[in-house]
Amino acid sequence: MRIEEVISRDLKVPESLINEAISGARVRVKKFQIPKRSGGSREIFHPSKKLKVIQYWLMHSVFCNMPLSDAAMAYREGISILHNARVHSLNRYFLRMDFKDFFPSIRFEDVESHIKAWHRNFKPEWDLNDKSLEFINQSCFYKDARLAVGYPSSPAISNIVMRDFDSKILNEIGSEKYGDVVYTRYADDMVFSTNQKGACKEIIKAVKEIVSVCKSPVLEINESKTRLGSSTGGSASVTGLKICSDGRITINRKHKDHIRLMLSLFSKGKLDPKEVPSLAGHLAYCHYVAPDFHSGLSSKFFKEIHQIRTMDL
């Protein structure tokens, strides 16, 4: 069967609608800019509703069934940023590195071989040929066959493509000269931790060497975002969470101060009602990732937090 036939049957929509979505896949895309923390802006792409449905089918039926590296932490069921931080919590020294233009660096040709290997082993009911490969290309990749930031399928594809890279990193850091290193990657954010002083600087050299010879995908380190830190020095941060010297995980001081300020304003009736859902979100987040801090807030703002929880937001 053709892949369009299978999608049409599974989604219970005419095949003509599938073809229509694909024919306008790279034209009917909304683009907008969001500010970066470091300054400047990032372009986000939103596919049409019809194309988005096709991407979700491909994610569920194809991409989510492909093998991934154990180091890949992002966009995986049952794995959160808290889990990503916990695996590093017993180490003392930390290194963070990331890539420039991560998603656009990944092209269809980088995932094509993975799709072919999966199809041989999994044997789905649709045929794999040039037409079905081009269908996936048109569905999930933007102009120049590059991944787009904002496409629902981009994170899953990036994890598939990065499996070989992660394996090379894990093999390298398995050497005793770096100590007992933990490596995780959350999308483009690589985190290394170890208890061996000075090892992180050597890891930087090793990672740069692996990146320089990596042909699929072709990546580039974002030098301005390379960070060294230590839990004892208070600068250990993993996917936005702070790791304390005793291994506890919490949120950073700036975030805590922001939540306290919002609660204080709410208690005095001075918080903009439009900000209350945001405060509720912050409270739910810190209850999950920083329960000790949340307990402290509850002892001081018990009535306010209870009131927010019972509001219909």
PDB file of C-alpha atoms in Angstrom, residues 43-219:
ATOM      1  CA  GLU A  43      11.864  32.320  13.782  1.00  0.00           C
ATOM      2  CA  ILE A  44       9.077  29.844  14.531  1.00  0.00           C
ATOM      3  CA  PHE A  45       7.172  27.940  11.844  1.00  0.00           C
ATOM      4  CA  HIS A  46       3.585  26.708  12.217  1.00  0.00           C
ATOM      5  CA  PRO A  47       2.368  24.185   9.625  1.00  0.00           C
ATOM      6  CA  SER A  48      -1.237  24.124   8.445  1.00  0.00           C
ATOM      7  CA  LYS A  49      -3.715  22.171  10.580  1.00  0.00           C
ATOM      8  CA  LYS A  50      -3.978  19.452   7.924  1.00  0.00           C
ATOM      9  CA  LEU A  51      -0.211  19.051   7.704  1.00  0.00           C
ATOM     10  CA  LYS A  52       0.089  19.008  11.490  1.00  0.00           C
ATOM     11  CA  VAL A  53      -2.285  16.023  11.640  1.00  0.00           C
ATOM     12  CA  ILE A  54      -0.104  14.163   9.130  1.00  0.00           C
ATOM     13  CA  GLN A  55       2.997  14.964  11.185  1.00  0.00           C
ATOM     14  CA  TYR A  56       1.345  13.556  14.310  1.00  0.00           C
ATOM     15  CA  TRP A  57       0.460  10.364  12.416  1.00  0.00           C
ATOM     16  CA  LEU A  58       4.082  10.004  11.300  1.00  0.00           C
ATOM     17  CA  MET A  59       5.285  10.621  14.850  1.00  0.00           C
ATOM     18  CA  HIS A  60       2.959   7.992  16.326  1.00  0.00           C
ATOM     19  CA  SER A  61       3.309   5.392  13.566  1.00  0.00           C
ATOM     20  CA  VAL A  62       6.930   5.846  12.510  1.00  0.00           C
ATOM     21  CA  PHE A  63       9.265   8.124  14.456  1.00  0.00           C
ATOM     22  CA  CYS A  64       8.245   7.091  17.982  1.00  0.00           C
ATOM     23  CA  ASN A  65       8.994   3.452  17.119  1.00  0.00           C
ATOM     24  CA  MET A  66      12.610   4.102  16.175  1.00  0.00           C
ATOM     25  CA  PRO A  67      15.500   3.405  18.580  1.00  0.00           C
ATOM     26  CA  LEU A  68      17.007   6.341  20.477  1.00  0.00           C
ATOM     27  CA  SER A  69      20.068   6.937  22.600  1.00  0.00           C
ATOM     28  CA  ASP A  70      19.669   6.657  26.377  1.00  0.00           C
ATOM     29  CA  ALA A  71      21.259  10.113  26.558  1.00  0.00           C
ATOM     30  CA  ALA A  72      18.322  11.734  24.729  1.00  0.00           C
ATOM     31  CA  MET A  73      16.059  13.307  27.350  1.00  0.00           C
ATOM     32  CA  ALA A  74      13.806  15.700  25.433  1.00  0.00           C
ATOM     33  CA  TYR A  75      10.359  14.973  24.029  1.00  0.00           C
ATOM     34  CA  ARG A  76      10.198  11.430  25.396  1.00  0.00           C
ATOM     35  CA  GLU A  77       7.235   9.984  27.235  1.00  0.00           C
ATOM     36  CA  GLY A  78       7.900   9.574  30.952  1.00  0.00           C
ATOM     37  CA  ILE A  79      11.072  11.682  30.918  1.00  0.00           C
ATOM     38  CA  SER A  80      11.076  15.293  32.130  1.00  0.00           C
ATOM     39  CA  ILE A  81      13.554  18.076  32.857  1.00  0.00           C
ATOM     40  CA  LEU A  82      13.482  16.908  36.492  1.00  0.00           C
ATOM     41  CA  HIS A  83      14.652  13.444  35.450  1.00  0.00           C
ATOM     42  CA  ASN A  84      17.369  15.080  33.358  1.00  0.00           C
ATOM     43  CA  ALA A  85      18.611  17.001  36.399  1.00  0.00           C
ATOM     44  CA  ARG A  86      18.396  14.041  38.796  1.00  0.00           C
ATOM     45  CA  VAL A  87      20.834  11.871  36.859  1.00  0.00           C
ATOM     46  CA  HIS A  88      23.464  14.595  37.373  1.00  0.00           C
ATOM     47  CA  SER A  89      22.619  15.440  40.994  1.00  0.00           C
ATOM     48  CA  LEU A  90      25.351  13.363  42.666  1.00  0.00           C
ATOM     49  CA  ASN A  91      28.196  14.902  40.675  1.00  0.00           C
ATOM     50  CA  ARG A  92      30.159  18.027  41.516  1.00  0.00           C
ATOM     51  CA  TYR A  93      31.496  19.504  38.268  1.00  0.00           C
ATOM     52  CA  PHE A  94      29.320  20.436  35.307  1.00  0.00           C
ATOM     53  CA  LEU A  95      29.705  21.354  31.654  1.00  0.00           C
ATOM     54  CA  ARG A  96      26.984  22.694  29.379  1.00  0.00           C
ATOM     55  CA  MET A  97      27.361  22.972  25.606  1.00  0.00           C
ATOM     56  CA  ASP A  98      24.897  23.453  22.792  1.00  0.00           C
ATOM     57  CA  PHE A  99      24.653  23.758  19.024  1.00  0.00           C
ATOM     58  CA  LYS A 100      24.096  26.671  16.678  1.00  0.00           C
ATOM     59  CA  ASP A 101      20.846  26.514  14.691  1.00  0.00           C
ATOM     60  CA  PHE A 102      20.230  22.946  15.816  1.00  0.00           C
ATOM     61  CA  PHE A 103      16.981  22.062  14.003  1.00  0.00           C
ATOM     62  CA  PRO A 104      17.878  23.745  10.660  1.00  0.00           C
ATOM     63  CA  SER A 105      21.198  21.845  10.736  1.00  0.00           C
ATOM     64  CA  ILE A 106      19.262  18.588  10.374  1.00  0.00           C
ATOM     65  CA  ARG A 107      18.280  17.657   6.819  1.00  0.00           C
ATOM     66  CA  PHE A 108      16.069  14.935   5.395  1.00  0.00           C
ATOM     67  CA  GLU A 109      19.108  13.016   4.164  1.00  0.00           C
ATOM     68  CA  ASP A 110      20.220  12.691   7.808  1.00  0.00           C
ATOM     69  CA  VAL A 111      17.106  10.733   8.781  1.00  0.00           C
ATOM     70  CA  GLU A 112      16.567   8.882   5.484  1.00  0.00           C
ATOM     71  CA  SER A 113      18.863   5.964   6.324  1.00  0.00           C
ATOM     72  CA  HIS A 114      17.182   5.582   9.728  1.00  0.00           C
ATOM     73  CA  ILE A 115      13.761   5.384   8.069  1.00  0.00           C
ATOM     74  CA  LYS A 116      15.008   2.729   5.644  1.00  0.00           C
ATOM     75  CA  ALA A 117      16.550   0.634   8.432  1.00  0.00           C
ATOM     76  CA  TRP A 118      13.388   0.894  10.540  1.00  0.00           C
ATOM     77  CA  HIS A 119      11.184  -0.069   7.584  1.00  0.00           C
ATOM     78  CA  ARG A 120      13.278  -3.199   6.910  1.00  0.00           C
ATOM     79  CA  ASN A 121      12.987  -4.348  10.518  1.00  0.00           C
ATOM     80  CA  PHE A 122       9.496  -3.184  11.426  1.00  0.00           C
ATOM     81  CA  LYS A 123       7.849  -3.981   8.065  1.00  0.00           C
ATOM     82  CA  PRO A 124       4.835  -1.614   8.173  1.00  0.00           C
ATOM     83  CA  GLU A 125       2.022  -2.157   5.671  1.00  0.00           C
ATOM     84  CA  TRP A 126       2.992   0.791   3.473  1.00  0.00           C
ATOM     85  CA  ASP A 127       5.681   0.443   0.822  1.00  0.00           C
ATOM     86  CA  LEU A 128       8.973   2.276   1.105  1.00  0.00           C
ATOM     87  CA  ASN A 129      10.072   3.834  -2.163  1.00  0.00           C
ATOM     88  CA  ASP A 130      11.142   7.203  -3.541  1.00  0.00           C
ATOM     89  CA  LYS A 131       7.565   8.488  -3.433  1.00  0.00           C
ATOM     90  CA  SER A 132       6.957   7.561   0.208  1.00  0.00           C
ATOM     91  CA  LEU A 133      10.319   9.029   1.213  1.00  0.00           C
ATOM     92  CA  GLU A 134       9.468  12.265  -0.594  1.00  0.00           C
ATOM     93  CA  PHE A 135       6.083  12.248   1.150  1.00  0.00           C
ATOM     94  CA  ILE A 136       7.835  12.215   4.547  1.00  0.00           C
ATOM     95  CA  ASN A 137      10.292  14.856   3.360  1.00  0.00           C
ATOM     96  CA  GLN A 138       7.496  17.200   2.255  1.00  0.00           C
ATOM     97  CA  SER A 139       5.495  16.514   5.417  1.00  0.00           C
ATOM     98  CA  CYS A 140       8.162  17.134   8.042  1.00  0.00           C
ATOM     99  CA  PHE A 141      10.885  19.269   6.490  1.00  0.00           C
ATOM    100  CA  TYR A 142      10.799  22.878   5.332  1.00  0.00           C
ATOM    101  CA  LYS A 143      12.660  24.572   2.486  1.00  0.00           C
ATOM    102  CA  ASP A 144      16.029  23.038   1.565  1.00  0.00           C
ATOM    103  CA  ALA A 145      14.753  19.869   3.293  1.00  0.00           C
ATOM    104  CA  ARG A 146      15.706  21.238   6.725  1.00  0.00           C
ATOM    105  CA  LEU A 147      13.922  20.750  10.037  1.00  0.00           C
ATOM    106  CA  ALA A 148      11.823  23.717  11.111  1.00  0.00           C
ATOM    107  CA  VAL A 149      11.549  25.079  14.638  1.00  0.00           C
ATOM    108  CA  GLY A 150       7.878  24.776  15.582  1.00  0.00           C
ATOM    109  CA  TYR A 151       6.947  21.668  13.600  1.00  0.00           C
ATOM    110  CA  PRO A 152       5.536  19.026  16.017  1.00  0.00           C
ATOM    111  CA  SER A 153       7.629  16.305  14.364  1.00  0.00           C
ATOM    112  CA  SER A 154      10.985  18.123  14.517  1.00  0.00           C
ATOM    113  CA  PRO A 155      11.957  17.114  18.097  1.00  0.00           C
ATOM    114  CA  ALA A 156      11.287  13.415  17.475  1.00  0.00           C
ATOM    115  CA  ILE A 157      13.265  13.466  14.223  1.00  0.00           C
ATOM    116  CA  SER A 158      16.187  15.240  15.903  1.00  0.00           C
ATOM    117  CA  ASN A 159      16.415  12.516  18.563  1.00  0.00           C
ATOM    118  CA  ILE A 160      16.534   9.827  15.863  1.00  0.00           C
ATOM    119  CA  VAL A 161      19.228  11.609  13.873  1.00  0.00           C
ATOM    120  CA  MET A 162      21.365  12.304  16.973  1.00  0.00           C
ATOM    121  CA  ARG A 163      21.510   8.671  18.116  1.00  0.00           C
ATOM    122  CA  ASP A 164      24.847   7.964  16.418  1.00  0.00           C
ATOM    123  CA  PHE A 165      26.328  11.235  17.688  1.00  0.00           C
ATOM    124  CA  ASP A 166      25.237  10.431  21.253  1.00  0.00           C
ATOM    125  CA  SER A 167      26.799   6.971  20.951  1.00  0.00           C
ATOM    126  CA  LYS A 168      30.132   8.486  19.927  1.00  0.00           C
ATOM    127  CA  ILE A 169      30.012  10.870  22.878  1.00  0.00           C
ATOM    128  CA  LEU A 170      29.149   8.062  25.313  1.00  0.00           C
ATOM    129  CA  ASN A 171      31.980   5.901  23.976  1.00  0.00           C
ATOM    130  CA  GLU A 172      34.466   8.750  24.359  1.00  0.00           C
ATOM    131  CA  ILE A 173      33.527   9.754  27.901  1.00  0.00           C
ATOM    132  CA  GLY A 174      33.649   6.111  28.968  1.00  0.00           C
ATOM    133  CA  SER A 175      37.409   6.569  29.207  1.00  0.00           C
ATOM    134  CA  GLU A 176      38.768   6.615  32.775  1.00  0.00           C
ATOM    135  CA  LYS A 177      40.638   9.878  32.150  1.00  0.00           C
ATOM    136  CA  TYR A 178      37.373  11.830  32.491  1.00  0.00           C
ATOM    137  CA  GLY A 179      36.213  10.089  35.667  1.00  0.00           C
ATOM    138  CA  ASP A 180      32.710   8.671  36.028  1.00  0.00           C
ATOM    139  CA  VAL A 181      30.936  11.020  33.596  1.00  0.00           C
ATOM    140  CA  VAL A 182      27.184  11.399  33.145  1.00  0.00           C
ATOM    141  CA  TYR A 183      26.052  12.735  29.753  1.00  0.00           C
ATOM    142  CA  THR A 184      22.559  13.783  28.723  1.00  0.00           C
ATOM    143  CA  ARG A 185      21.237  15.809  25.815  1.00  0.00           C
ATOM    144  CA  TYR A 186      18.002  17.779  25.949  1.00  0.00           C
ATOM    145  CA  ALA A 187      17.471  18.763  22.279  1.00  0.00           C
ATOM    146  CA  ASP A 188      20.520  20.943  21.556  1.00  0.00           C
ATOM    147  CA  ASP A 189      21.513  21.303  25.222  1.00  0.00           C
ATOM    148  CA  MET A 190      24.310  18.880  26.179  1.00  0.00           C
ATOM    149  CA  VAL A 191      25.148  18.421  29.864  1.00  0.00           C
ATOM    150  CA  PHE A 192      28.160  16.575  31.261  1.00  0.00           C
ATOM    151  CA  SER A 193      28.866  16.025  34.954  1.00  0.00           C
ATOM    152  CA  THR A 194      31.700  14.359  36.819  1.00  0.00           C
ATOM    153  CA  ASN A 195      33.420  14.326  40.207  1.00  0.00           C
ATOM    154  CA  GLN A 196      36.875  14.623  38.650  1.00  0.00           C
ATOM    155  CA  LYS A 197      38.252  18.152  38.826  1.00  0.00           C
ATOM    156  CA  GLY A 198      39.535  19.486  35.505  1.00  0.00           C
ATOM    157  CA  ALA A 199      37.843  16.765  33.448  1.00  0.00           C
ATOM    158  CA  CYS A 200      35.235  19.112  31.971  1.00  0.00           C
ATOM    159  CA  LYS A 201      37.861  21.115  30.083  1.00  0.00           C
ATOM    160  CA  GLU A 202      39.134  17.909  28.504  1.00  0.00           C
ATOM    161  CA  ILE A 203      35.578  16.905  27.623  1.00  0.00           C
ATOM    162  CA  ILE A 204      35.160  20.191  25.725  1.00  0.00           C
ATOM    163  CA  LYS A 205      38.119  19.268  23.514  1.00  0.00           C
ATOM    164  CA  ALA A 206      36.746  15.763  22.922  1.00  0.00           C
ATOM    165  CA  VAL A 207      33.259  17.010  22.011  1.00  0.00           C
ATOM    166  CA  LYS A 208      34.645  19.577  19.583  1.00  0.00           C
ATOM    167  CA  GLU A 209      36.681  16.867  17.885  1.00  0.00           C
ATOM    168  CA  ILE A 210      33.639  14.598  17.503  1.00  0.00           C
ATOM    169  CA  VAL A 211      31.542  17.475  16.134  1.00  0.00           C
ATOM    170  CA  SER A 212      34.264  18.419  13.642  1.00  0.00           C
ATOM    171  CA  VAL A 213      34.245  14.959  12.030  1.00  0.00           C
ATOM    172  CA  CYS A 214      30.479  14.339  12.267  1.00  0.00           C
ATOM    173  CA  LYS A 215      29.028  14.175   8.753  1.00  0.00           C
ATOM    174  CA  SER A 216      25.405  13.450   9.620  1.00  0.00           C
ATOM    175  CA  PRO A 217      24.134  15.780  10.821  1.00  0.00           C
ATOM    176  CA  VAL A 218      26.648  18.555  10.208  1.00  0.00           C
ATOM    177  CA  LEU A 219      26.702  20.469  13.492  1.00  0.00           C
TER     178      LEU A 219
END
